[in-house]
């Protein structure tokens, strides 16, 4: 017999189910008075450094129908590329930036929206620079284990062309599913990041 | 400083496509996941201070509806959050939600005929202490019918959402109750292929932790992903 390694196994995932919002956004489903505000609705304040941007999109299933009960979280670096986390080892992040946001999708059309800032670039462990990106995580009824993906910015073409993760995607047309097109609205950059769970132009999901 | 996170064992977790859980059929990717070592973007994550918690956030019997108490079997749920190396995870935010004693959720899309309890909202949260421990008080949820098969019922369960120290550790799961025969009939439970993995989600009745003449107790430990301890920059062989 060899000696056992004694690692524990990770608790297995289960779907968040259709009523995830009771636990994550109780005020949004009219369970009021338990806590004052749902977590994650606001990422930026008046003192946050960086360019204000809007992230929006729509979640659809393999039939192209909107997913009306999903929950989306984002996690990103501040404008200097630092994360507001005790695990950040490269310096102190902007104290006026939350870095984390959470929104339920619309229960009528599956759309979502975050107001945030454009993140700075974050290096890999080996020092290679990643293109600016936002980590996106999605759970819903019918999703057994939360899906990780990344949003990249269409107006960062040179950085995207060198990004180590994007370069790992063999099919160039699949890279496009992670690159959010840009347009302007009321003087602000708006990036559209549609999440297609399955089928035509299926979003690239990550095993990180 | 620590290294990258252990690879997730995706034969232990449920796969995306599990057709007897019907909703998974159109909500599961058809392409393979793209693998990538964790980077600082995944090795960091939000932290939540105890200042976000109200005094009743971990007391579902009393945190909704005013002065009354929820109807049902009073229970304490407690446990620890550890990582795969066995170390406690302090400062982890846990959010939980559940149906009431009759199996009815307080949600606008819910149509089950079992009655709402005017004193039960069904949500709570807690942050683990320095030893990774958490506890909350609630009523045991009832079983709940759902439109999957023509006669499918969920076993009694409490949903958990867990934030560790890194976004790579983000986890949503469900806790079941020791001895419930419906665990082994449920298409959502059975999305998990390995019986030993399912058993990790079944909380044990703990008579030593019950509060006499007040509440039964169930112990539910949660394990999040672990990480390598020694990074050597470009040489990742250190464990």
XYZ file of C-alpha atoms in Angstrom:
447
model
C 0.000 0.000 0.000
C 1.161 3.508 -0.714
C 0.557 6.227 1.828
C -2.718 8.104 1.329
C -2.476 11.771 0.336
C -5.323 12.860 2.637
C -6.713 15.542 0.406
C -10.386 16.273 0.889
C -12.723 16.243 -2.090
C -14.399 19.510 -3.067
C -18.090 19.622 -2.186
C -19.924 18.695 -5.374
C -21.913 21.443 -7.057
C -25.678 21.444 -7.534
C -27.837 23.740 -9.618
C -28.780 27.094 -8.093
C -32.382 26.349 -9.122
C -35.116 28.761 -10.217
C -35.373 30.501 -6.833
C -31.699 31.397 -6.363
C -32.711 35.032 -5.917
C -34.351 34.285 -2.564
C -30.858 33.795 -1.206
C -28.874 36.240 -3.314
C -31.309 39.065 -4.156
C -34.138 38.773 -1.645
C -35.234 42.378 -2.061
C -35.517 41.845 -5.823
C -38.053 39.052 -5.222
C -39.948 41.140 -2.676
C -38.552 39.480 0.443
C -37.949 42.781 2.181
C -36.782 43.673 5.638
C -34.348 40.790 6.052
C -31.349 42.730 4.851
C -31.266 46.321 3.773
C -29.794 45.947 0.290
C -28.944 43.075 -2.020
C -25.185 42.557 -2.372
C -23.267 43.363 -5.518
C -25.589 45.835 -7.199
C -23.067 48.716 -7.166
C -19.391 48.458 -8.168
C -18.396 52.104 -8.446
C -18.811 55.288 -6.421
C -18.002 58.939 -7.072
C -14.362 58.440 -6.008
C -13.639 55.350 -8.099
C -10.735 55.861 -10.490
C -11.014 54.889 -14.134
C -13.165 55.132 -17.232
C -16.854 54.455 -16.537
C -18.239 51.777 -18.819
C -21.422 49.745 -19.132
C -21.522 45.989 -19.626
C -24.777 44.570 -20.898
C -26.069 41.524 -22.684
C -28.537 38.702 -22.836
C -28.379 35.062 -21.794
C -29.893 32.521 -24.206
C -30.261 28.730 -24.232
C -29.684 26.148 -26.965
C -33.002 27.026 -28.617
C -32.117 30.736 -28.701
C -34.689 31.480 -26.008
C -33.855 33.930 -23.229
C -32.790 32.415 -19.915
C -34.990 34.407 -17.541
C -33.822 33.074 -14.189
C -30.019 33.287 -14.371
C -27.752 35.047 -11.913
C -24.578 36.704 -13.174
C -21.539 37.748 -11.163
C -18.517 39.657 -12.429
C -15.065 40.028 -10.863
C -12.392 42.329 -12.223
C -9.290 44.378 -11.518
C -9.355 48.118 -10.909
C -8.127 50.672 -13.438
C -4.508 49.890 -12.497
C -4.932 46.140 -12.897
C -5.110 45.386 -9.152
C -7.823 43.319 -7.477
C -9.567 44.591 -4.318
C -8.803 41.319 -2.513
C -6.531 40.275 0.383
C -5.105 37.710 -2.039
C -3.800 40.483 -4.300
C -0.011 40.390 -3.926
C 1.087 43.158 -6.284
C -0.182 46.241 -4.464
C -3.186 47.973 -2.963
C -6.232 48.302 -5.180
C -8.448 51.381 -5.416
C -10.379 51.397 -2.104
C -13.323 53.043 -3.859
C -13.845 50.088 -6.206
C -15.689 46.900 -5.248
C -14.406 44.727 -8.102
C -17.346 42.369 -7.685
C -20.880 42.734 -8.951
C -23.969 40.581 -9.063
C -27.170 40.988 -11.035
C -30.148 38.778 -11.747
C -31.073 38.757 -15.430
C -34.394 40.302 -16.377
C -37.253 37.860 -15.806
C -38.881 39.043 -19.027
C -36.073 39.006 -21.612
C -32.943 37.581 -19.990
C -30.929 40.805 -20.245
C -28.477 42.104 -17.661
C -26.449 45.258 -17.092
C -23.489 46.350 -14.947
C -22.068 49.829 -14.492
C -18.365 49.489 -13.817
C -14.944 50.743 -14.903
C -12.556 49.548 -17.553
C -10.055 47.185 -15.860
C -6.310 47.498 -16.226
C -4.220 44.617 -17.535
C -3.356 41.735 -15.180
C -0.238 39.577 -15.625
C -0.193 35.794 -15.581
C 1.985 34.056 -12.954
C 4.794 33.750 -15.511
C 4.731 37.499 -16.176
C 2.983 37.448 -19.550
C 0.458 40.256 -19.697
C -3.198 39.368 -20.209
C -5.466 41.687 -22.155
C -7.939 43.652 -20.012
C -10.842 41.369 -19.152
C -13.700 40.797 -16.740
C -14.350 37.383 -15.197
C -17.990 36.346 -15.618
C -19.742 33.549 -13.702
C -23.242 32.334 -14.350
C -25.588 30.027 -12.472
C -29.217 29.157 -13.178
C -31.818 26.433 -13.135
C -30.504 23.702 -15.455
C -26.825 24.635 -14.927
C -25.323 21.953 -12.671
C -21.978 23.683 -12.065
C -21.468 27.432 -12.388
C -20.035 28.446 -15.767
C -16.932 30.655 -15.901
C -16.164 32.818 -18.907
C -14.380 36.093 -19.663
C -15.360 39.327 -21.315
C -12.687 41.026 -23.442
C -13.037 44.463 -25.045
C -13.335 44.919 -28.818
C -11.403 48.215 -28.646
C -8.327 46.460 -27.171
C -7.501 44.615 -30.393
C -3.703 44.718 -30.028
C -3.778 43.367 -26.461
C -6.402 40.779 -27.362
C -4.172 39.499 -30.185
C -1.481 38.647 -27.613
C -3.735 37.390 -24.815
C -2.603 33.943 -23.589
C -6.143 32.698 -22.996
C -7.586 33.895 -26.291
C -4.620 32.324 -28.087
C -5.506 28.957 -26.549
C -8.818 28.917 -28.433
C -8.057 26.996 -31.638
C -10.910 28.398 -33.740
C -10.610 32.174 -34.370
C -14.372 32.499 -34.769
C -14.887 31.109 -31.260
C -12.555 33.779 -29.826
C -15.077 36.326 -31.012
C -17.636 34.988 -28.512
C -15.503 36.457 -25.696
C -14.884 39.862 -27.294
C -17.630 42.354 -26.513
C -18.447 44.847 -29.282
C -18.344 48.500 -28.295
C -20.762 51.304 -28.960
C -21.324 54.687 -27.389
C -24.369 55.837 -25.483
C -24.602 59.268 -23.828
C -20.841 59.672 -24.033
C -20.062 56.359 -22.344
C -18.644 53.169 -23.824
C -21.153 50.311 -23.730
C -19.925 46.755 -24.293
C -22.411 44.075 -25.292
C -21.605 40.607 -23.983
C -24.267 38.073 -24.939
C -23.914 34.671 -23.316
C -25.079 31.769 -25.481
C -25.124 28.637 -23.382
C -25.350 26.232 -26.307
C -25.515 25.971 -30.092
C -24.739 28.550 -32.731
C -21.953 30.947 -31.621
C -21.828 29.170 -28.257
C -19.830 31.194 -25.729
C -16.443 29.733 -24.781
C -16.638 28.524 -21.172
C -13.552 27.919 -19.060
C -12.179 25.122 -16.916
C -10.039 27.286 -14.673
C 2.087 33.590 -1.202
C 0.555 30.512 -2.765
C 0.276 28.906 -6.144
C -2.492 28.119 -8.568
C -5.661 26.288 -7.598
C -5.979 22.519 -7.897
C -7.758 21.407 -11.022
C -11.449 20.780 -10.431
C -12.380 17.076 -10.623
C -15.171 17.256 -13.161
C -15.923 13.531 -12.838
C -16.845 14.219 -9.208
C -19.032 17.236 -9.921
C -22.160 16.742 -12.023
C -21.558 17.027 -15.768
C -23.366 19.822 -17.620
C -25.638 17.568 -19.677
C -27.828 15.360 -17.458
C -30.989 14.650 -19.500
C -33.118 13.230 -16.672
C -32.824 16.722 -15.183
C -34.607 18.133 -18.200
C -33.691 21.806 -18.004
C -30.018 20.868 -18.391
C -30.609 19.704 -21.970
C -30.791 23.209 -23.494
C -28.622 24.897 -20.866
C -25.454 22.804 -21.186
C -22.585 23.799 -23.491
C -21.876 21.403 -26.377
C -18.250 22.462 -26.788
C -15.524 21.321 -24.434
C -14.511 23.758 -21.706
C -11.288 25.653 -22.412
C -8.718 24.777 -19.776
C -6.413 27.411 -18.347
C -4.221 27.562 -15.230
C -5.614 30.004 -12.695
C -4.250 33.538 -12.928
C -4.534 36.407 -10.420
C -7.972 37.076 -11.940
C -9.222 33.756 -10.519
C -6.917 33.535 -7.458
C -8.421 36.679 -5.944
C -12.020 37.268 -4.960
C -14.299 39.582 -3.036
C -14.301 39.527 0.755
C -17.179 40.524 2.964
C -16.777 41.904 6.456
C -18.990 40.981 9.368
C -20.328 44.537 9.170
C -22.678 43.479 6.351
C -24.489 41.111 8.718
C -27.528 42.054 10.738
C -28.185 40.362 14.105
C -30.845 38.029 12.667
C -29.197 37.232 9.329
C -28.464 33.676 10.503
C -31.827 33.159 12.214
C -34.434 32.211 9.619
C -36.981 31.495 12.354
C -37.102 35.172 13.286
C -35.639 37.257 10.466
C -38.833 37.832 8.474
C -42.316 39.090 9.144
C -42.079 40.903 12.432
C -42.339 39.497 15.920
C -43.599 35.977 15.169
C -41.632 32.801 14.653
C -41.691 30.443 11.673
C -43.746 27.237 11.923
C -41.926 23.931 11.544
C -39.313 21.666 13.034
C -36.707 23.908 14.612
C -33.153 23.012 13.618
C -29.632 24.359 13.901
C -27.381 23.836 10.873
C -23.694 24.216 11.586
C -20.363 23.138 10.188
C -17.025 24.287 8.864
C -15.728 25.479 5.544
C -12.405 23.825 4.680
C -10.296 23.635 1.564
C -9.075 20.442 -0.081
C -5.885 20.498 1.986
C -8.003 20.435 5.174
C -7.274 24.018 6.178
C -10.157 26.123 7.497
C -11.457 28.942 5.296
C -12.115 31.918 7.602
C -14.121 34.900 6.402
C -16.123 32.867 3.863
C -19.550 34.329 3.095
C -22.311 31.693 3.010
C -25.766 32.532 1.727
C -28.578 30.027 2.149
C -32.164 29.823 0.937
C -34.918 27.281 1.302
C -38.635 26.506 1.197
C -40.741 26.639 4.359
C -41.836 23.620 6.404
C -44.529 22.804 3.835
C -42.202 22.971 0.832
C -43.365 26.411 -0.322
C -40.848 29.015 -1.535
C -41.512 32.714 -1.087
C -40.960 33.652 -4.746
C -43.250 35.356 -7.234
C -42.872 32.570 -9.815
C -43.795 29.835 -7.347
C -47.203 28.177 -7.832
C -47.220 25.267 -5.361
C -50.466 25.156 -3.367
C -48.818 24.625 0.027
C -49.314 27.774 2.104
C -46.787 30.526 2.713
C -45.767 31.051 6.315
C -46.216 34.754 7.200
C -43.201 34.517 9.507
C -40.808 32.782 7.107
C -38.837 34.474 4.333
C -36.376 31.679 3.603
C -33.047 33.507 3.260
C -30.073 33.832 5.539
C -26.336 34.358 5.545
C -23.275 33.930 7.741
C -19.524 34.504 7.593
C -17.147 31.839 8.883
C -15.028 32.579 11.952
C -11.269 32.119 12.364
C -11.711 28.303 12.458
C -13.935 28.284 9.366
C -17.049 27.610 11.462
C -20.576 28.850 10.748
C -24.051 28.218 12.179
C -27.634 29.236 11.521
C -31.081 28.464 12.889
C -34.081 27.656 10.717
C -36.997 25.262 10.284
C -36.529 22.031 8.375
C -37.809 22.570 4.819
C -40.512 20.339 3.383
C -40.271 18.226 0.240
C -41.391 20.016 -2.888
C -42.981 18.863 -6.199
C -41.553 20.181 -9.476
C -42.402 19.868 -13.147
C -39.694 17.533 -14.425
C -41.121 14.014 -14.541
C -44.883 13.734 -13.957
C -44.365 12.956 -10.276
C -40.946 14.284 -9.275
C -40.397 15.677 -5.784
C -37.291 17.330 -4.406
C -36.014 15.914 -1.125
C -35.886 18.390 1.749
C -32.933 20.625 0.972
C -31.236 23.937 1.727
C -29.380 25.785 -1.028
C -25.907 27.171 -0.251
C -23.873 29.804 -2.088
C -20.260 30.020 -0.893
C -17.544 32.629 -1.435
C -14.070 31.456 -0.425
C -10.958 33.580 -0.863
C -10.782 33.281 -4.638
C -13.268 33.525 -7.476
C -12.005 30.075 -8.578
C -13.567 28.678 -5.373
C -17.039 30.072 -6.030
C -19.550 27.310 -5.369
C -23.298 26.794 -5.245
C -24.628 23.523 -3.861
C -27.471 21.962 -1.873
C -27.609 20.305 1.539
C -29.787 17.257 2.144
C -30.888 15.585 5.405
C -29.691 12.248 6.742
C -32.144 9.412 6.236
C -34.383 11.061 3.636
C -35.373 8.289 1.161
C -36.167 10.880 -1.525
C -32.497 11.823 -1.891
C -31.931 8.670 -3.917
C -34.931 9.290 -6.212
C -34.136 12.880 -7.204
C -32.971 13.686 -10.770
C -31.059 16.747 -9.503
C -29.218 14.757 -6.822
C -28.499 12.070 -9.412
C -26.788 14.537 -11.739
C -23.830 13.679 -9.441
C -22.468 10.391 -10.776
C -20.655 9.100 -7.673
C -22.608 7.977 -4.609
C -19.702 8.988 -2.371
C -19.955 12.531 -3.743
C -23.692 12.660 -3.036
C -23.040 11.578 0.550
C -20.868 14.687 1.005
C -24.060 16.737 0.605
C -26.058 14.810 3.231
C -25.939 16.530 6.621
C -25.762 14.247 9.640
C -28.214 14.496 12.526
C -26.077 15.542 15.498
C -27.721 14.729 18.816
C -24.744 16.131 20.717
C -25.318 19.565 19.229
C -29.096 19.681 19.651
C -30.507 22.249 22.038
C -32.704 20.242 24.460
C -36.392 21.192 24.341
C -35.603 23.655 21.518
C -33.880 22.564 18.274
C -32.405 19.502 16.574
C -28.997 19.967 14.940
C -27.502 18.951 11.592
C -23.805 19.187 10.764
C -22.820 20.187 7.245
C -19.165 20.731 6.317
C -18.267 22.331 2.996
C -15.009 21.805 1.110
C -13.723 24.405 -1.345
C -10.893 24.026 -3.827
C -7.333 23.954 -2.480
C -4.218 25.466 -3.974
C -0.579 24.645 -4.371
C 1.600 25.974 -1.595
C 4.836 26.941 -3.333
C 5.018 28.713 -6.634
C 8.338 28.835 -8.435
C 7.346 31.530 -10.919
C 7.912 29.780 -14.236
C 8.548 26.391 -12.637
C 5.188 25.140 -11.424
C 6.396 21.797 -10.032
C 6.341 22.997 -6.437
C 3.264 21.702 -4.666
